[in-house]
XYZ file of C-alpha atoms in Angstrom:
461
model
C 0.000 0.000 0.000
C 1.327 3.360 -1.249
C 1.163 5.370 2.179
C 1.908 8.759 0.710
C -1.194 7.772 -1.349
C -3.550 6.988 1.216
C -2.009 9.755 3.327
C -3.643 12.266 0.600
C -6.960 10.219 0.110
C -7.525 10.720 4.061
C -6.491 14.580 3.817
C -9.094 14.687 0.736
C -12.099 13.299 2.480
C -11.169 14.841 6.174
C -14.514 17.622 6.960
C -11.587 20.151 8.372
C -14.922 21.565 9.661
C -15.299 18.668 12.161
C -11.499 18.993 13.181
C -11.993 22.841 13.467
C -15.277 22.708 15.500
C -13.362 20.199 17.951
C -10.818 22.256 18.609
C -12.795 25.386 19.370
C -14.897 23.595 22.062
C -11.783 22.374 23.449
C -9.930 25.381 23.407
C -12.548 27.575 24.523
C -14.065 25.330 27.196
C -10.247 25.168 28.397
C -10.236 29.009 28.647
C -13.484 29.427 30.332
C -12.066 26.778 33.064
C -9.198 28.811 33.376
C -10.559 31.761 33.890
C -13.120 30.640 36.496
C -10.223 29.138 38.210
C -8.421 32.611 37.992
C -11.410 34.734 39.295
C -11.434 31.991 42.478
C -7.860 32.234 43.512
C -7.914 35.992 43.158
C -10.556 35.798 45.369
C -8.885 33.830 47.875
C -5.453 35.402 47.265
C -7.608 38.668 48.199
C -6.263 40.758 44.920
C -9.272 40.788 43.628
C -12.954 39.930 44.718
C -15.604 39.508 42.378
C -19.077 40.503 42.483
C -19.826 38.438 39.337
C -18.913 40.741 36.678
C -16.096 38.615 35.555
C -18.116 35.571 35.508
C -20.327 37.407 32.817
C -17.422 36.599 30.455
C -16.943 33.273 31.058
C -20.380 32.411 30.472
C -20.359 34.711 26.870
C -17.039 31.879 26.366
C -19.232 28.370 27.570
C -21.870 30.272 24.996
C -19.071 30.152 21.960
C -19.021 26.642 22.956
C -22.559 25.460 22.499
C -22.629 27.276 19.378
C -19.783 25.216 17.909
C -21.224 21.418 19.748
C -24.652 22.506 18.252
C -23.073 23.472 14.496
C -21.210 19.542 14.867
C -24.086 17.922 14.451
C -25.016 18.925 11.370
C -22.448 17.493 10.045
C -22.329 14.164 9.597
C -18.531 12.703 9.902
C -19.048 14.091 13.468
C -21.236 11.252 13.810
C -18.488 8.448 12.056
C -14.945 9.638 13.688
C -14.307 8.026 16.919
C -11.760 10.843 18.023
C -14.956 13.303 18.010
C -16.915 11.589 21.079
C -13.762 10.281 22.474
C -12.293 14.174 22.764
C -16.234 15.716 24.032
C -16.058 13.027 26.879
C -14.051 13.881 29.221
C -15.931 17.242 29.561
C -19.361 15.488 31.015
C -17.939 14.915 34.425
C -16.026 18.203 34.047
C -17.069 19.957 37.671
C -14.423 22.285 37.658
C -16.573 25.511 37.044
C -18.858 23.922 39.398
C -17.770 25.665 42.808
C -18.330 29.215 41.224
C -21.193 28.528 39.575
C -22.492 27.669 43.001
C -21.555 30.804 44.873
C -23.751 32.642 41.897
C -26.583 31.950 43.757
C -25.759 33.873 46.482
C -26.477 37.583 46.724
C -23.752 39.712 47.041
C -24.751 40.353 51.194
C -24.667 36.856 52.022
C -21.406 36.198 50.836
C -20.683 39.017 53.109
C -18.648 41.382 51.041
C -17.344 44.274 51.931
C -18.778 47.753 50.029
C -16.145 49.432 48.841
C -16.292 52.580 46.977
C -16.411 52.515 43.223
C -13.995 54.947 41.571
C -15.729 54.852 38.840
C -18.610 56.354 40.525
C -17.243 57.769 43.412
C -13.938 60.011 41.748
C -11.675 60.850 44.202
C -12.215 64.902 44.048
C -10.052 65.588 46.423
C -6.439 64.620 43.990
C -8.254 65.089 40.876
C -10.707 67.734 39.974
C -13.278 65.924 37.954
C -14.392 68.286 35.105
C -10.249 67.884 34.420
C -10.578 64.212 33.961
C -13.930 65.015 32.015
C -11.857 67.113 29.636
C -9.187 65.160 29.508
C -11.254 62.304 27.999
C -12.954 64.349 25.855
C -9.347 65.614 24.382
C -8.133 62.274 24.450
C -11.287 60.592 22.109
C -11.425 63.359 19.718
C -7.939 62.913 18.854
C -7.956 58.921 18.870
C -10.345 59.592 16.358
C -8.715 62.121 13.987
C -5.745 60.412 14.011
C -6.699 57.057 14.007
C -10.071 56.467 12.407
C -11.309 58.996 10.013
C -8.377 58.219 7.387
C -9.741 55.379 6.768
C -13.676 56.362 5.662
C -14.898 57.979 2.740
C -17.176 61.257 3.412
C -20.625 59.169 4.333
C -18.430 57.321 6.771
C -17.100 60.479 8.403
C -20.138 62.115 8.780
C -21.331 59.223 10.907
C -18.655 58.608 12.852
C -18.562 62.807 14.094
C -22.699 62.359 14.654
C -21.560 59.452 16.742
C -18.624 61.195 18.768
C -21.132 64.224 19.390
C -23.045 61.602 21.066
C -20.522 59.807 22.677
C -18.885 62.994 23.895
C -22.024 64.153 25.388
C -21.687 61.331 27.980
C -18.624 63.289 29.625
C -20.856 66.106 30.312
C -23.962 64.139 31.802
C -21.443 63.577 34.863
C -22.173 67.339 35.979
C -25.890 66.179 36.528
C -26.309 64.251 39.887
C -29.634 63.391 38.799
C -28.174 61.442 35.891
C -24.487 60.121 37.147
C -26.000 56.548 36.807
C -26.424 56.687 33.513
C -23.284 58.382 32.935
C -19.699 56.458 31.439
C -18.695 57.268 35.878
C -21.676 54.874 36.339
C -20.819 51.802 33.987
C -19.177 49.438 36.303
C -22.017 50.148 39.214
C -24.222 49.316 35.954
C -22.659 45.876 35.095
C -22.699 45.015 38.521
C -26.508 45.331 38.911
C -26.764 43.803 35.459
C -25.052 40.345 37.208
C -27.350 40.813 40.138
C -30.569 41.000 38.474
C -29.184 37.604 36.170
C -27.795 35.951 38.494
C -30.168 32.966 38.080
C -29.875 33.187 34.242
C -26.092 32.846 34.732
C -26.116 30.188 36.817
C -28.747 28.140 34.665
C -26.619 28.920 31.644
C -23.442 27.534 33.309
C -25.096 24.851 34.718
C -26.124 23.939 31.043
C -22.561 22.522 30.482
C -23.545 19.797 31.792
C -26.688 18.494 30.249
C -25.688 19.990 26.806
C -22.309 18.208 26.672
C -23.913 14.780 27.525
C -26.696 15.421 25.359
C -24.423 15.662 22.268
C -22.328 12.951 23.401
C -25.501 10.873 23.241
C -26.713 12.224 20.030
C -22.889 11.661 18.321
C -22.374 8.214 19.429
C -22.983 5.882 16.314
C -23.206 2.313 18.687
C -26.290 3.788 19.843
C -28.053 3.909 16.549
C -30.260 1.648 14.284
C -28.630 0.250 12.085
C -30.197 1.782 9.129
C -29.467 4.923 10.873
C -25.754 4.421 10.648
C -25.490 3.294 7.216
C -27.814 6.698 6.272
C -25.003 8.467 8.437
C -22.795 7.165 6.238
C -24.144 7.888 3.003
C -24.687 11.684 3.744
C -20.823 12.053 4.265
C -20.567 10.334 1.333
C -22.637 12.860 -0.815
C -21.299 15.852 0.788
C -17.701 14.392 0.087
C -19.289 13.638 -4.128
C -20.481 17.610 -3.645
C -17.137 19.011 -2.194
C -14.910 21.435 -4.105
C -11.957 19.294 -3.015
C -13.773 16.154 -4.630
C -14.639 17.947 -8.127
C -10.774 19.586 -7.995
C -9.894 15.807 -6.970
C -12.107 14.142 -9.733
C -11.214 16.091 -12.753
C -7.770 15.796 -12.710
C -8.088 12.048 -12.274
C -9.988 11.872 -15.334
C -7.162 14.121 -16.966
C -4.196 11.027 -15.622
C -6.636 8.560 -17.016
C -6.792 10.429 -20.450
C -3.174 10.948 -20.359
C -2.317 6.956 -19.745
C -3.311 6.378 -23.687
C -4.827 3.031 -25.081
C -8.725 2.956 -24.529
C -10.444 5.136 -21.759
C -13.058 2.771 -21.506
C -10.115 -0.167 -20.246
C -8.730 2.605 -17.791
C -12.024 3.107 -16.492
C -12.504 -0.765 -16.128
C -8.941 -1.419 -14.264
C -9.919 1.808 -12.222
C -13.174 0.411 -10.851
C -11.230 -3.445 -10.344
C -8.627 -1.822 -8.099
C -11.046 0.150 -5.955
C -12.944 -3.357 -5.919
C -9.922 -4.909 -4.986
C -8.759 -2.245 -2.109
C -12.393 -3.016 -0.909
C -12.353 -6.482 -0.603
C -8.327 -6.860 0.878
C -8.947 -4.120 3.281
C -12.612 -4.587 4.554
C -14.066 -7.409 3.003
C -15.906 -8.685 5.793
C -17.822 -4.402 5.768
C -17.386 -4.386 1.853
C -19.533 -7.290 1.289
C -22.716 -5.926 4.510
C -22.632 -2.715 2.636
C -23.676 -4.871 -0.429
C -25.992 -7.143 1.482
C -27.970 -4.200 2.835
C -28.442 -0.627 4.905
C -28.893 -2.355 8.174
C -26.148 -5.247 7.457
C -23.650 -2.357 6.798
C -24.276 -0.170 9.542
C -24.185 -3.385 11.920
C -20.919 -3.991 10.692
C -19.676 -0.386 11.336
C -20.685 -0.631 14.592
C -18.868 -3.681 15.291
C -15.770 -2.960 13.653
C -15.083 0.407 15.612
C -12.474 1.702 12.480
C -10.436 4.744 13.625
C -10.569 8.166 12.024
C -7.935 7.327 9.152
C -10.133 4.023 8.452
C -13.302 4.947 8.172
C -12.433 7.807 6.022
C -10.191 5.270 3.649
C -13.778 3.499 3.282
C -15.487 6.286 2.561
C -12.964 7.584 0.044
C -13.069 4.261 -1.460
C -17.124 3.779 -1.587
C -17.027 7.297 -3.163
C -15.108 6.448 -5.963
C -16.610 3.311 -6.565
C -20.245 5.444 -6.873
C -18.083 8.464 -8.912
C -16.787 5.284 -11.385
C -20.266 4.031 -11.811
C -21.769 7.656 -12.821
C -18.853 8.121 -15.075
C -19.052 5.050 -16.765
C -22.517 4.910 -17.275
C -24.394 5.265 -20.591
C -26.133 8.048 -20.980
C -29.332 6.493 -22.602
C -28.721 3.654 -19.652
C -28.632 6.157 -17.081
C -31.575 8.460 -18.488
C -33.829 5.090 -18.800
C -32.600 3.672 -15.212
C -33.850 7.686 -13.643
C -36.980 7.320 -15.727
C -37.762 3.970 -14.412
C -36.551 4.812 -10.840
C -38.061 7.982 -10.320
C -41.409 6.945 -11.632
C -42.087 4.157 -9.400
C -41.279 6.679 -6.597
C -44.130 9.018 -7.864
C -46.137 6.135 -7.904
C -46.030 5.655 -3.883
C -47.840 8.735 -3.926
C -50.736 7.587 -6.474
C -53.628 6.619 -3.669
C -53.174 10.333 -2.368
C -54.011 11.767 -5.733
C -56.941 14.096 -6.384
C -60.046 12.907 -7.391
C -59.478 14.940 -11.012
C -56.045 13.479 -11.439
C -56.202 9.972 -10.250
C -57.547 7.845 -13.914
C -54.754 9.811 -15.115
C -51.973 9.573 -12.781
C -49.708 7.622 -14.675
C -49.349 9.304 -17.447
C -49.453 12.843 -16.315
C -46.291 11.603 -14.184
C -44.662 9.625 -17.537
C -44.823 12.918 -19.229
C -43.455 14.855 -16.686
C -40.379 12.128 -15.806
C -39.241 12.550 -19.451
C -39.831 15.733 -19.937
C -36.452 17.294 -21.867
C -35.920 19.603 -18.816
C -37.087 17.893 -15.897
C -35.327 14.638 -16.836
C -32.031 16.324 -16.922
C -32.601 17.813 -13.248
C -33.671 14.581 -11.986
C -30.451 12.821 -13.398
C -28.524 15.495 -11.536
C -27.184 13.466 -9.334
C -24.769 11.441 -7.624
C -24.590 7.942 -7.901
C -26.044 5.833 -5.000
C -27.236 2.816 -3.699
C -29.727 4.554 -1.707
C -30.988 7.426 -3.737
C -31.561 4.758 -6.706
C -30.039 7.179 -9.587
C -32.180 9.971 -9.906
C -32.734 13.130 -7.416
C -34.980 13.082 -4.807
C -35.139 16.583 -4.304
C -35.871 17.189 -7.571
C -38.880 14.598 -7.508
C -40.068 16.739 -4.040
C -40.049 19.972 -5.639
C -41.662 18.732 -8.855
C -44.470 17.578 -5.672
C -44.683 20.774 -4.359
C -45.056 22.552 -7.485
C -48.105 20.100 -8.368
C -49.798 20.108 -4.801
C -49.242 24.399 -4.428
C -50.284 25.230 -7.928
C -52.728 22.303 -8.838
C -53.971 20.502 -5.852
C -52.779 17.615 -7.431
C -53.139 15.770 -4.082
C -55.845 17.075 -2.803
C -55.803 18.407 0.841
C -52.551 16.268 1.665
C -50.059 18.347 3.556
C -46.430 18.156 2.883
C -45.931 15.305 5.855
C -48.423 13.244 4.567
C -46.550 13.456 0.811
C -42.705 12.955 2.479
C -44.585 9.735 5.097
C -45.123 7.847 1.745
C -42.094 8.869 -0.201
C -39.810 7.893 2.372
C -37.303 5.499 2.583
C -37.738 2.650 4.645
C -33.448 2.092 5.381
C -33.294 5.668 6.055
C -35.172 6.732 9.895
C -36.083 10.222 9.167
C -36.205 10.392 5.660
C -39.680 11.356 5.684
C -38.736 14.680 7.842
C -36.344 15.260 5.279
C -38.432 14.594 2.123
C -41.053 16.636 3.618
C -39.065 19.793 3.999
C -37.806 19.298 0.613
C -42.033 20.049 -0.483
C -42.520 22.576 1.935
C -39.538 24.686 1.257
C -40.409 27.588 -1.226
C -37.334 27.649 -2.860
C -36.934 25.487 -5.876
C -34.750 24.054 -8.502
C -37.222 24.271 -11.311
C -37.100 26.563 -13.940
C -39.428 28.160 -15.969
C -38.971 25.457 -18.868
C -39.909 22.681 -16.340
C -43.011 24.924 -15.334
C -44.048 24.888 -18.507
C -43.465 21.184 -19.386
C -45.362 20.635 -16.289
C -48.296 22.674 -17.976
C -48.169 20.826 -20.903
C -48.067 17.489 -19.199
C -51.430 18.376 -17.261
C -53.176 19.688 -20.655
C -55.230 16.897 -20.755
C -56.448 17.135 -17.551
């Protein structure tokens, strides 16, 4: 095995999205820890003692970190690579923000703190005289901005930015006006204080969450608790989005380009292509190779029991990609236009018992018109090749639905769940959620030549 080779297959299929959205968890769950260790031995060092404030920050951090758990499970290698769930577990039984989250719940009195005087509300007059520190800040922002900002705007942008410093400016002077000083820029840390007081149960519940969110996507991620239908449809989605990549297509054509360049017949290149990807499938995971033929479930029992490592599983699913690219490449066109038509049509036909009234003698037809329309057929050939999606586009089939049920009531008063229940796939769980947000979705792939070969394929109706 050419190492160097595989090395760059694995770096070809690798979502650097997954990798990326790992790390950032990691890193910033490591830096709110950190920090909430920080703001406790302050405490107890006595340089500092906080009345929460601080803590506000951390929790903005744990915040960045659901954000990136919740974007990792949309995608669907998150689901496949073992080092994903192995590095979110040892953060379940993480209690080391725990203590501080704990002494949220008190009020700033029963801790027993000390009130201390706020400089920032309470200047000390007697050193400084504070309408000098007023100007001096006044000075100091008007020149940050000459010299600093307004080089770099055009006239609309410097016009803003003065309406803005006659605002901000404005705040200096408020701090003349007693009745105001607590809305004042002297008032700003009593502010954020009172803003941690009166959320001191919302911060508490949101670093709390830690714990139930972490263990809830561990639970979600971890593949040996699926069907196993489920896995094999995990599977099969990071297959298409690998077929859909940029890298892939970059990847792809300049394959096609070595194969050209080889000489002799393309068609015998294309054959000893497809026999060594058989044969790499068959010496390196026969026993998964030959369940992924059998069927869904047989596969995605056999991924489950095998347990492959990152660089494994993604040497499958490099391999099972270009065994489905070789297919669609070496297929006839007239082959692959009759295999759609045929496909695709006994698809529509799951949906024939919810047909209107009006359109149900003539169901077949209207559907045989519209499958081979010049148009519509090439959409629904627009495709990648699969086992699953059996050679034609699903999608494409859902919006042609929509289009008919919106603009026709072609099935009556069936509502886009009812449509995706019956299309579904039976391997794949929640294929019907997915088939039924492909009809309810507004936006569409057809254009206005499918409209009207739509139109002319209901003329008789």
């Amino acid at each position: 095995m050419n190492d160097d080779k595989e090395r760059r297959n694995i770096d070809l299929v690798a979502d650097c999205d997954v990798r990326q959205l790992l790390d950032l968890v990691t890193k910033n769950w490591e830096v709110a820890k950190s920090r909430m260790a920080q703001i406790a031995q302050e405490r107890e060092d006595g340089i500092n003692i906080d009345n929460g404030v601080e803590v506000m920050a951390v929790y903005a951090r744990m915040e960045r970190v659901y954000e990136y758990l919740y974007r990792l499970l949309h995608l669907p290698q998150a689901y496949l690579l073992p080092s994903v769930i192995n590095g979110l577990r040892p953060f379940v039984g993480d209690t080391s923000v725990d203590a501080e989250i704990m002494r949220l719940t008190c009020s700033p009195t029963e801790i027993n703190e000390e009130e201390k005087p706020d400089f920032l509300t309470t200047p000390p007059k007697y050193l400084i005289d504070p309408s000098y520190i007023r100007q001096i800040g006044k000075d100091m922002l008007t020149d940050l901005t000459a010299n600093h900002i307004i080089g770099y705007l055009d006239s609309d942008g410097k016009r803003n930015v003065m309406k803005s410093m006659d605002d901000i400016l404005a705040i200096f002077d408020e701090d003349d006006k007693p009745e105001q000083r607590e809305d004042s820029f002297l008032g700003l840390g009593k502010k954020l204080a009172e803003v941690v007081n009166d959320n001191r149960r919302q911060l508490v519940v949101g670093l709390m969450f830690q714990h139930v969110i972490i263990e809830f996507v561990c639970k979600l991620i971890d593949m040996q608790s699926f069907d196993d239908a489920d896995v094999a449809s995990v599977f099969e989605r990071a297959k298409q989005q690998l077929l859909e990549s940029d890298g892939w297509r970059e990847y792809w054509a300049n394959h096609k380009q070595h194969l050209e360049r080889k000489g002799g017949s393309l068609d015998e290149q294309w054959k000893k292509d497809a026999e060594e990807v058989e044969e790499w499938l068959q010496d390196m995971h026969g026993y998964i190779y030959n369940r992924w033929n059998e069927s869904p479930e047989a596969f995605g029992q056999a991924l489950k029991r095998e347990q492959l490592d990152d660089d494994t599983m993604l040497l499958l699913l490099f391999y099972l990609a270009k065994k489905d690219a070789i297919a669609r490449e070496t297929e006839k066109p007239d082959e692959r236009r009759e295999k759609m038509a045929e496909n695709a049509f006994e698809a529509a036909m799951k949906l024939r018992e919810l047909a209107a009234e009006r359109y149900y003698n003539d169901y077949e037809a209207v559907w045989q018109r519209i499958i081979m329309s010049e148009n519509i057929s090439e959409l629904l050939m627009d495709c990648n090749s699969s086992k699953y999606n059996n050679g034609f586009s699903m999608m494409c089939l859902c919006k042609i639905v929509s289009h008919l049920q919106s603009e026709y009531k072609f099935y009556g008063s069936h509502s886009s769940e009812d449509l995706g229940k019956v299309l579904s796939d039976k391997y794949a769980k929640k294929s019907h959620e997915t088939f039924s947000s492909y009809i309810k979705k507004k936006e569409t792939m057809l254009n206005d030549l499918c409209f009207k070969e739509i139109e002319e394929a209901l003329k008789n109706n």
